[in-house]
Each structure stands twice: as structure tokens, then as C-alpha cells.
Coordinates of N, CA and C and ligand atoms in Angstrom, one line a residue:
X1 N -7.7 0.1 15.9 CA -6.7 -1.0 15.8 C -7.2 -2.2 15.0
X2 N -6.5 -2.7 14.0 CA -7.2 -3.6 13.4 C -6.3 -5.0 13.6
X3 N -6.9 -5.7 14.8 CA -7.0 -7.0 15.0 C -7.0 -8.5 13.7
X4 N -7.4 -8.0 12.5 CA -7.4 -9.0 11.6 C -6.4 -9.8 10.9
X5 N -4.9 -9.3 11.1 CA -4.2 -9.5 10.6 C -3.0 -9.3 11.3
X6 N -2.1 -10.3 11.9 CA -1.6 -10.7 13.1 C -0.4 -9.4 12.8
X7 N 0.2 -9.2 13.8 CA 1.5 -8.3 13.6 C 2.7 -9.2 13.4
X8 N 3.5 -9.1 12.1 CA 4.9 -9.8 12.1 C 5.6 -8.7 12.7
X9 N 5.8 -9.0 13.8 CA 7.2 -8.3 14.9 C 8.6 -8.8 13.9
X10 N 8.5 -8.9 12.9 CA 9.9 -9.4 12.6 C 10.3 -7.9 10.7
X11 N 8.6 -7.9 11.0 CA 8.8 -7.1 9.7 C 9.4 -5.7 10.3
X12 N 8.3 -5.5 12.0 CA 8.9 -3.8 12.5 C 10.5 -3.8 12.8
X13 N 10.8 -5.2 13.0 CA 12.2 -5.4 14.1 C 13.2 -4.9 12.5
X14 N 12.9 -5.8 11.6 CA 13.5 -5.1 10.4 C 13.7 -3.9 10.0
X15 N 12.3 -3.5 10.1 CA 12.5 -2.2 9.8 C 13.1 -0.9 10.6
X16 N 13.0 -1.5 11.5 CA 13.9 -0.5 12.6 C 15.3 -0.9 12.7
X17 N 15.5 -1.9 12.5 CA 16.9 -2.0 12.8 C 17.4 -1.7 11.5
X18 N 16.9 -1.8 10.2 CA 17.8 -0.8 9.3 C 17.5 0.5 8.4
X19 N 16.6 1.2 10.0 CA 16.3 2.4 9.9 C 15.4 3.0 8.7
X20 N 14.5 2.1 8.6 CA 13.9 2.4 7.2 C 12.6 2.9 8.0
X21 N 12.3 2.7 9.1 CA 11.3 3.4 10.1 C 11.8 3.6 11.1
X22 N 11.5 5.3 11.1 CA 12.1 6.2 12.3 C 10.9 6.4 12.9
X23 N 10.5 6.8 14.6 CA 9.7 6.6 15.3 C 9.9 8.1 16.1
X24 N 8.8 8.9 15.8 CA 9.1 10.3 16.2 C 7.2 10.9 15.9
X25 N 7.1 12.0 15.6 CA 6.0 12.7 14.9 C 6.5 13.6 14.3
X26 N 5.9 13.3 12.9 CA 6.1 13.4 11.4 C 4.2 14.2 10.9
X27 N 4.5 15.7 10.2 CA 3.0 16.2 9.5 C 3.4 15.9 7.9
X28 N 2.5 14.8 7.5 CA 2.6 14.7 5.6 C 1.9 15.9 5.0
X29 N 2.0 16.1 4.0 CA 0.8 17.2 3.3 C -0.2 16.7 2.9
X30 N -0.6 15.7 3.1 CA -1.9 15.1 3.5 C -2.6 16.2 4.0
X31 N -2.0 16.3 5.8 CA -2.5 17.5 6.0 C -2.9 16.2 7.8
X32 N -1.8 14.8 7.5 CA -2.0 14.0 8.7 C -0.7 14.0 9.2
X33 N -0.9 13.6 11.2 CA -0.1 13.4 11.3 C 0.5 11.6 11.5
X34 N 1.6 11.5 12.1 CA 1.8 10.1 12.6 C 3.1 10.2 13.6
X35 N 3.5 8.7 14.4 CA 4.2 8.8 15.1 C 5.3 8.0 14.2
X36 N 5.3 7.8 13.1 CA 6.4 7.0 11.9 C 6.4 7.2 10.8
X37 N 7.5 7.4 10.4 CA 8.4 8.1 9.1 C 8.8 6.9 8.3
X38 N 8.6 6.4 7.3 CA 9.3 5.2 6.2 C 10.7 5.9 5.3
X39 N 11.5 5.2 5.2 CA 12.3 6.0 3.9 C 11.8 5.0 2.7
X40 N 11.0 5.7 2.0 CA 10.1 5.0 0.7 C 10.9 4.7 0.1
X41 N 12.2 5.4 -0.3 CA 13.4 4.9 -1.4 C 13.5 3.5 -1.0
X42 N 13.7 3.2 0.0 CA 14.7 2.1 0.2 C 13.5 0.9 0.9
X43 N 12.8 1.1 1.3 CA 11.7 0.4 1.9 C 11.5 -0.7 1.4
X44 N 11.6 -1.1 -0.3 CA 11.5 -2.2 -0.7 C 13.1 -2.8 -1.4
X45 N 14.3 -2.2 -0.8 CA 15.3 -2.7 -1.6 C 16.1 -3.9 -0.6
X46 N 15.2 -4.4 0.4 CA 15.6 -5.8 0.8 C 14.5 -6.9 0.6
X47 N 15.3 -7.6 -0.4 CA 14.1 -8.8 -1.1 C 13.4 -9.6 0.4
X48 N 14.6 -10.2 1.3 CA 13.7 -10.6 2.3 C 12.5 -10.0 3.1
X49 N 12.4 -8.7 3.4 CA 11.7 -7.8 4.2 C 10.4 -7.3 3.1
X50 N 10.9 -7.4 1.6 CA 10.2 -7.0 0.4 C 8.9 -8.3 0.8
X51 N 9.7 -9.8 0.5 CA 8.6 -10.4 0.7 C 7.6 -11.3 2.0
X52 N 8.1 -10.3 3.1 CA 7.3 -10.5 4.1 C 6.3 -9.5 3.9
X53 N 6.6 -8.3 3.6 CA 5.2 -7.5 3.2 C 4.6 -8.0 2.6
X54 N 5.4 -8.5 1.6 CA 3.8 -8.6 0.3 C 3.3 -10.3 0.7
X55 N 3.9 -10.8 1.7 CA 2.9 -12.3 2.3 C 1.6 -11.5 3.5
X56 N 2.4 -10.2 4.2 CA 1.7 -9.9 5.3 C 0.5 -9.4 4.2
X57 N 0.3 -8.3 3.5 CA -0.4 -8.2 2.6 C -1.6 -9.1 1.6
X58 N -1.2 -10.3 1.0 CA -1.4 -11.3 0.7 C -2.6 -12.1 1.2
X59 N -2.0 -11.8 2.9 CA -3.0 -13.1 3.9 C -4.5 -12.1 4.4
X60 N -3.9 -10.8 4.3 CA -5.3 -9.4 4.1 C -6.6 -10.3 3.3
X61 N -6.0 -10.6 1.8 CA -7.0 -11.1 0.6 C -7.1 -12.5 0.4
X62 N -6.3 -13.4 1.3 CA -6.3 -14.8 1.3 C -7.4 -15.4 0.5
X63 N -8.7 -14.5 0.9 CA -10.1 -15.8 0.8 C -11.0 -14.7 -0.1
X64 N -10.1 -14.4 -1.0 CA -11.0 -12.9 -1.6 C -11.1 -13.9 -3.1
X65 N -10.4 -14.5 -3.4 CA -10.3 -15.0 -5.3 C -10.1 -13.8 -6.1
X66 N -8.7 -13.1 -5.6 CA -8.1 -12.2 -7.1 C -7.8 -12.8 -7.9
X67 N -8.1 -11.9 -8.9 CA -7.6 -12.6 -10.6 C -6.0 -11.9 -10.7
X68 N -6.2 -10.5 -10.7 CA -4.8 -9.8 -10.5 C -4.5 -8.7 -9.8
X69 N -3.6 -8.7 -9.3 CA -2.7 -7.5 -8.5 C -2.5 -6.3 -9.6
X70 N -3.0 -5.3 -9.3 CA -2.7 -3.9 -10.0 C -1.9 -3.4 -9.6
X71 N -1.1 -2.6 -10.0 CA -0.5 -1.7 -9.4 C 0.0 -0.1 -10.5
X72 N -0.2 0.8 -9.6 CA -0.3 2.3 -10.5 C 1.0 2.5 -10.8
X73 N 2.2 2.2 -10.1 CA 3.5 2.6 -10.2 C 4.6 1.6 -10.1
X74 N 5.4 1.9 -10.7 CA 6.8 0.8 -10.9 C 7.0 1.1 -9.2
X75 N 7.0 1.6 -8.5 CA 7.3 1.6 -7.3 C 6.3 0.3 -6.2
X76 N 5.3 0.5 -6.7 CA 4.1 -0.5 -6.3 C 4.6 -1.4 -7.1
X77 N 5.2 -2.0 -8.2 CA 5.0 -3.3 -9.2 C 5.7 -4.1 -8.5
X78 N 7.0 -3.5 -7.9 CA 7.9 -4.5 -6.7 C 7.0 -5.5 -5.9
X79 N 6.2 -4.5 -5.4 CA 5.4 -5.2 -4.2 C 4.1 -6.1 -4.7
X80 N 3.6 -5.4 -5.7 CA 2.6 -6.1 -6.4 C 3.2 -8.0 -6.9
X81 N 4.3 -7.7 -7.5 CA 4.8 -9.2 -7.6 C 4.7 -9.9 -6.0
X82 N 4.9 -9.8 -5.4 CA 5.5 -10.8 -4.0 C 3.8 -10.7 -3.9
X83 N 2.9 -10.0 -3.7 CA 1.6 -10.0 -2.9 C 0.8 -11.1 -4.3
X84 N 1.2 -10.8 -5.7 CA 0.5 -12.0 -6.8 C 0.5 -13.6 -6.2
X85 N 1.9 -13.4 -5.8 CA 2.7 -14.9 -5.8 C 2.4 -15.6 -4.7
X86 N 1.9 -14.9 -3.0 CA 1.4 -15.8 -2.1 C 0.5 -15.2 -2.3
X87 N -1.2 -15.4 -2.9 CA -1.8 -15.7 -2.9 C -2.2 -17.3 -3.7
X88 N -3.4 -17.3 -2.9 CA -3.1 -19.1 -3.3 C -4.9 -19.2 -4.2
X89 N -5.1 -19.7 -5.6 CA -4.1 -19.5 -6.6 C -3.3 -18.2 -7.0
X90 N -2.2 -18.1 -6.9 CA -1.5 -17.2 -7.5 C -2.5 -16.0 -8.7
X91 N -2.1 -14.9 -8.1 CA -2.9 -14.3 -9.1 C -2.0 -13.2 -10.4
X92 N -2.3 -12.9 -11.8 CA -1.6 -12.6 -12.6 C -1.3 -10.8 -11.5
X93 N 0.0 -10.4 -12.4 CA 0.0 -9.1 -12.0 C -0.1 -8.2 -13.2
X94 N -0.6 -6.7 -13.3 CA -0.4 -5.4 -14.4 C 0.3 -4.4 -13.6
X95 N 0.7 -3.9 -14.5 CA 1.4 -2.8 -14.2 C 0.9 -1.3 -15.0
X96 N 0.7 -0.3 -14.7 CA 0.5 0.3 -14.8 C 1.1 1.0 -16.5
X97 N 1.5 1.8 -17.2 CA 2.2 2.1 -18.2 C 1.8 3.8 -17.9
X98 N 3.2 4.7 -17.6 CA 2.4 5.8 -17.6 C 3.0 6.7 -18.9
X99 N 2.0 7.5 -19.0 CA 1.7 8.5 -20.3 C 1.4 9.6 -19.5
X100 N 2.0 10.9 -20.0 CA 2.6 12.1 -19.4 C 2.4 11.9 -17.8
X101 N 2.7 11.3 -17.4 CA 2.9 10.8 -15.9 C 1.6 10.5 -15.5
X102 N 0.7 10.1 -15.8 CA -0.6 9.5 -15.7 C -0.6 8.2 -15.5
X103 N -1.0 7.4 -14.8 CA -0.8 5.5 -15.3 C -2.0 5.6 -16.5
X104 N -1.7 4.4 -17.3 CA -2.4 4.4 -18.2 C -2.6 2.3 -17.9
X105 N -3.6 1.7 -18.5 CA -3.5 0.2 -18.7 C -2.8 -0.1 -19.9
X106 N -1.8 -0.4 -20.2 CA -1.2 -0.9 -21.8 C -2.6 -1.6 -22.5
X107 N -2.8 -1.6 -23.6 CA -4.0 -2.6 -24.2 C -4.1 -4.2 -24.0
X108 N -3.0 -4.1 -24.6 CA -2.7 -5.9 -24.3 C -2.7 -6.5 -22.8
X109 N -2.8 -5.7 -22.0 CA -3.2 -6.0 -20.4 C -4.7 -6.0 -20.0
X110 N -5.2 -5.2 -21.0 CA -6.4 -5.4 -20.6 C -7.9 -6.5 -20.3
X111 N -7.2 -7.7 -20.8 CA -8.2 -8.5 -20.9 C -7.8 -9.3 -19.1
X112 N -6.5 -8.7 -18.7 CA -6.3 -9.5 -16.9 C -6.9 -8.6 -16.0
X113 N -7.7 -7.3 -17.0 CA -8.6 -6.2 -15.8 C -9.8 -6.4 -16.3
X114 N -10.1 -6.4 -17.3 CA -11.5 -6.6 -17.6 C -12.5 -7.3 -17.0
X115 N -14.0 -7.2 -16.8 CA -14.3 -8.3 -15.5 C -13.4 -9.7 -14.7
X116 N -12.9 -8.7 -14.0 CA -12.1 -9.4 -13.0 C -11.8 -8.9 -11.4
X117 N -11.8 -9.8 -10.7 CA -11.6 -10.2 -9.3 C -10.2 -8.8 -8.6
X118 N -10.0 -7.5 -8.7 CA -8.8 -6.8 -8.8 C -8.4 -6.9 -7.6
X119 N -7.4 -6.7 -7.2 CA -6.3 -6.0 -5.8 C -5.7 -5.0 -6.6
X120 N -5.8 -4.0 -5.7 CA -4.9 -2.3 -6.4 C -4.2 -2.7 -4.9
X121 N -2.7 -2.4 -5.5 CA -1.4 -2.5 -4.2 C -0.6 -1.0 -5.2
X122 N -0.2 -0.2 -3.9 CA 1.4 0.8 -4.1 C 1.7 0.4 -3.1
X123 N 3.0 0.9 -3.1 CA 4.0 0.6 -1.9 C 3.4 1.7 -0.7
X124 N 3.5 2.8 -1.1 CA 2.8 3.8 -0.4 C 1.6 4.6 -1.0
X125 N 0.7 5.1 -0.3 CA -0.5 5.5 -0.9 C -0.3 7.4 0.2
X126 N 0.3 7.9 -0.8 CA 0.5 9.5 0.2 C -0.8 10.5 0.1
X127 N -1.2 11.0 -1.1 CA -2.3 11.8 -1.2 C -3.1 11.1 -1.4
X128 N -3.2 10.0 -2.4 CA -4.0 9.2 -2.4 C -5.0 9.6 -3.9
X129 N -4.5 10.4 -5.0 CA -4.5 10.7 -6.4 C -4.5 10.2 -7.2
X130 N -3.1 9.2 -7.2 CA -2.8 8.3 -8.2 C -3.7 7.0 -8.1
X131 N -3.9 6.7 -6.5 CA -4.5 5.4 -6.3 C -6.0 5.6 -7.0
X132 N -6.7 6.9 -6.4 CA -8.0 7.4 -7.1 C -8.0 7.8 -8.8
X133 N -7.1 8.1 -9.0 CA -7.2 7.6 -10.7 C -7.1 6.3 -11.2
X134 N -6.2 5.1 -10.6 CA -6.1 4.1 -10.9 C -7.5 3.2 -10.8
X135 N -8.4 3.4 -9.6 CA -9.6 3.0 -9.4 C -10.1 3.1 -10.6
X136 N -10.5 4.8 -11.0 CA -11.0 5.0 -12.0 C -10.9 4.1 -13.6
X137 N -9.8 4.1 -13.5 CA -9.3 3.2 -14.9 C -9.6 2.0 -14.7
X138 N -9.4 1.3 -13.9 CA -9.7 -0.3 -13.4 C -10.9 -0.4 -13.9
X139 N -11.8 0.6 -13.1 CA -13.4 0.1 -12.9 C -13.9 0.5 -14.4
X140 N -13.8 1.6 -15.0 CA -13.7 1.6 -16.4 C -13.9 0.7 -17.3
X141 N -13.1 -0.2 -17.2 CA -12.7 -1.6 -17.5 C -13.7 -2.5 -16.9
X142 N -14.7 -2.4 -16.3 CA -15.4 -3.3 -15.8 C -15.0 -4.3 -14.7
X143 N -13.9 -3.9 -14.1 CA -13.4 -5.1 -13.0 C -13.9 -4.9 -12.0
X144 N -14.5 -5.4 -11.1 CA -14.3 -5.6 -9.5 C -13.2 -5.5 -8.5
X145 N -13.5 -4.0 -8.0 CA -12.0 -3.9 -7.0 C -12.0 -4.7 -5.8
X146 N -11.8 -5.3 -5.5 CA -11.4 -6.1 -4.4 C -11.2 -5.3 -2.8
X147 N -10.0 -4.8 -3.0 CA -9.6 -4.1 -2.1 C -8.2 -3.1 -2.6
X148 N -8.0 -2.2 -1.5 CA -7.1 -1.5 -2.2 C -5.5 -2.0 -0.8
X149 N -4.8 -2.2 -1.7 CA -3.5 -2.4 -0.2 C -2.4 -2.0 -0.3
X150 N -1.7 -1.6 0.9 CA -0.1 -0.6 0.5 C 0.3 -1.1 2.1
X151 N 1.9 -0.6 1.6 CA 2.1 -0.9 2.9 C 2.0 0.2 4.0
X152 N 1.7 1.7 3.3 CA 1.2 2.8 4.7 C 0.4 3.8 3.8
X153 N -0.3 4.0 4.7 CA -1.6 4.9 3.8 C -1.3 6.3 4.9
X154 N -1.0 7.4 3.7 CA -1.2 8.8 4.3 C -2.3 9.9 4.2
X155 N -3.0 9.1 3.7 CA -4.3 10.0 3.0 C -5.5 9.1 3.6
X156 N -6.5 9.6 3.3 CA -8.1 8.9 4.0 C -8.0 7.5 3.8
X157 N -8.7 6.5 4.8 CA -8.9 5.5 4.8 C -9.9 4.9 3.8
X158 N -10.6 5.5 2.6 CA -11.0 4.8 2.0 C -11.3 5.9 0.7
X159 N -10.2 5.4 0.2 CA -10.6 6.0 -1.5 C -11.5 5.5 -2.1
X160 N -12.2 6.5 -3.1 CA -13.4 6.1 -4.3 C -14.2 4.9 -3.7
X161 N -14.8 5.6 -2.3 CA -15.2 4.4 -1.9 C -14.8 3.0 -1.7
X162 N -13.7 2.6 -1.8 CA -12.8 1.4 -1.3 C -11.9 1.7 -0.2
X163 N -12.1 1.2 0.8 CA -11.3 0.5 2.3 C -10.2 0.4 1.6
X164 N -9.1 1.4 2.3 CA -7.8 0.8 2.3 C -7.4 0.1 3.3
X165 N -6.3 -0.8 3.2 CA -5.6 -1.9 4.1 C -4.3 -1.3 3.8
X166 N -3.9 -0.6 4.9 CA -2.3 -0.1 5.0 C -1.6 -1.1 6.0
X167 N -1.0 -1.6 5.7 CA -0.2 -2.7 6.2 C 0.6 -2.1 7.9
X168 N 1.3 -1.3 7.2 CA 1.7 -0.6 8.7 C 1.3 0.7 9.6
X169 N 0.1 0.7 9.4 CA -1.2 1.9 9.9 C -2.0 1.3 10.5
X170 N -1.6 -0.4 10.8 CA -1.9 -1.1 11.9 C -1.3 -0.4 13.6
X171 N -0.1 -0.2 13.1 CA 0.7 -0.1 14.1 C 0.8 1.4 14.4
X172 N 1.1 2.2 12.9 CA 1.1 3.6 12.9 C 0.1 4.4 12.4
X173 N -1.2 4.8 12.9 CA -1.7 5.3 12.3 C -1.5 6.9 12.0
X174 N -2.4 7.2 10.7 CA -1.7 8.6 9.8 C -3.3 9.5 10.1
X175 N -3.4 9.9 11.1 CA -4.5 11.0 11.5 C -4.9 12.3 11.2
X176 N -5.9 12.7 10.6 CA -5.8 14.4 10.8 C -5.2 14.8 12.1
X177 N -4.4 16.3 11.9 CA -3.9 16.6 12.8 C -4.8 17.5 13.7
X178 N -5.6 17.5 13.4 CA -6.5 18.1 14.8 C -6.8 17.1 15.5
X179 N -6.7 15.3 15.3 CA -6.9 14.4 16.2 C -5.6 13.7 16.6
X180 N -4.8 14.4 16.1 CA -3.4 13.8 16.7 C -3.2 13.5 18.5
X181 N -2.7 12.3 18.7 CA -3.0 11.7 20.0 C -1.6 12.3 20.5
X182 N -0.4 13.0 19.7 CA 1.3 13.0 19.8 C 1.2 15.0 20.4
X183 N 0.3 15.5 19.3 CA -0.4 17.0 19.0 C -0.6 17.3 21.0
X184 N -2.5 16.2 21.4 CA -2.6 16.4 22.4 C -2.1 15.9 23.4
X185 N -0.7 15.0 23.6 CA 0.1 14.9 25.1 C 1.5 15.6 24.7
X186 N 1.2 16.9 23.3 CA 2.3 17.9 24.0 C 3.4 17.4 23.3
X187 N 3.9 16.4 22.4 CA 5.1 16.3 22.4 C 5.6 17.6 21.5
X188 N 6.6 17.3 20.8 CA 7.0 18.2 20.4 C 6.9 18.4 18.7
X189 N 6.6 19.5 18.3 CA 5.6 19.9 16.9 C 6.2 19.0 16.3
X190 N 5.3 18.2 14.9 CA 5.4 17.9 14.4 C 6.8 18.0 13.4
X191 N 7.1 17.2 12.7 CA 8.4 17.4 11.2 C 7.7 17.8 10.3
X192 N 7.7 18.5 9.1 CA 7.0 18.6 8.1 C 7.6 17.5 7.4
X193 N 7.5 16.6 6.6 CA 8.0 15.7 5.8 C 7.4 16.1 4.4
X194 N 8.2 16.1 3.7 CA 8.1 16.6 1.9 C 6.9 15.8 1.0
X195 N 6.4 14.6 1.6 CA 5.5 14.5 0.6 C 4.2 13.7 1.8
Ligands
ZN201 ZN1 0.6 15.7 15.7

């Protein structure tokens, strides 16, 4: 359980009250389990709830000095904005540009990754592929990753050697399922969930 970063009861009360986290045991193809399901569609289409994440996120890197917020996917770019903006100084954001579905850096972005202070944010981190190629290309570029942050990590806790910070894996952690804590008191098998 990680203690460092206080729980906003107002982000879970949100999210449960408009069902955007269902509370059961759910198997990803990760190949983990958990006792909470997100609907990723919709997870960021309330601006208010959008930007409590990305402050709860934010106060993770408070005293880190990013230069910019990365992010691999227009799905992450949402969140990446709100997490640029409270940090204090504000830090630029990129977005990813993808080419045959690969992210790629646009050129003319490259000089806000090039030795620089990075945060890589998606909204969700499921296998954990895209994030591990985006490392790649970052560090390429000579930047300093900072940390990596989402709001739920379903794959290992630390890609390409970088500590992820899953925002709600505070609360819900995403386990192999041979250490499933839900597995050994018996509940009832897991859901397979599609990604
Ligand atoms: Zn289980």
C-alpha cells in the first residue's frame, strides 16, 4: 500500500457513483487479477473528476522539476493536459503522433523531449507495450524519465526499468493471479475482461 499520496475519497466516491468503477474480481490479459474494473471509455469524459486525477497525479511529481508531460496516446493527452497544468511551474505537454499505429515524436516537438526533466502519463497502462515503446523513443532523445504515471496500471509495476505510479492501484491492486488475495478466499472466478 502506498502511503505517499493521500487518498481523495471524493475521486472513488465519483467514480462509483457514476459507475465508472465496478468493484468485483476482474482477470486482464495481462495475465492479473484485481478486485476493480474502470470503463476506460468514459473514465475521462467528466472534466471535474478528469481534473482531480490529473492534480491527484500531479502532487506524485510535485518536487520532481518536469519539463514535460508525455504522453503515447490521445487517450493519455486528456490527462496529460490537467497533470502539465498543476504542476507548479507548469510543465509543457507532447503528444505522441502515431504512424501505422506506433506513437511516433512529431519533429518539431522534439526539442520539449530532448534533454529534459520527462513524465510519461496514459490514462491506462494495460499490457504495458505502448508505454515500453514510448520510453524507448523518449530516452532516444536523450531525456530523463522522471517517472512513469496513469491512472491504473495492469501490467508490472515497473516498465523499462521505471516505477510506475498507478494512481488507483493504490486502492486496487492488479496482481498475478497466482497471488490473487480474491483467487485465495474463494470468491468467485474471476471475469475475463477483453483487454
Ligand atoms: Zn483472482
Amino acid at each position: 500500500m502506498d502511503h505517499t499520496v493521500p487518498r481523495d475519497s471524493a475521486i472513488y466516491d465519483f467514480l462509483t457513483a457514476d459507475r465508472l468503477l465496478v468493484e468485483g474480481h476482474f482477470a486482464f490479459r495481462s495475465g492479473r487479477h484485481s478486485g476493480a474494473l474502470l470503463d476506460r471509455d468514459r473514465l475521462l469524459a467528466d472534466p471535474t473528476a478528469a481534473s482531480r486525477m490529473g492534480y491527484a497525479l500531479a502532487k506524485r511529481f510535485f518536487t520532481d522539476h518536469i519539463d514535460t508531460v508525455a504522453a503515447p496516446s490521445i487517450w493519455g493527452a486528456g490527462l496529460a493536459q490537467w497533470v502539465a497544468y498543476f504542476l507548479d511551474p507548469k510543465a509543457k505537454v507532447v503528444y505522441a503522433t502515431p504512424v501505422d499505429g506506433r506513437p511516433t515524436i512529431a519533429e518539431n516537438l522534439r526539442d520539449l523531449i530532448a534533454n529534459r526533466r520527462v513524465l510519461l502519463i496514459d490514462n491506462l497502462i494495460i499490457s504495458g507495450e505502448t508505454m515500453s515503446r514510448f520510453v524507448g523513443l523518449v530516452e532516444d532523445l536523450n531525456a530523463d524519465v522522471i517517472g512513469l504515471g496513469t491512472l491504473w496500471n495492469s501490467s508490472d509495476p515497473t516498465i523499462s526499468g521505471h516505477e510506475v505510479f498507478g494512481l488507483l492501484n493504490t486502492r486496487f491492486a492488479a496482481v498475478p493471479a497466482t497471488a490473487c488475495p480474491l483467487c485465495v478466499a474463494g470468491e468467485p472466478s474471476a471475469v475475463a475482461v477483453g483487454y
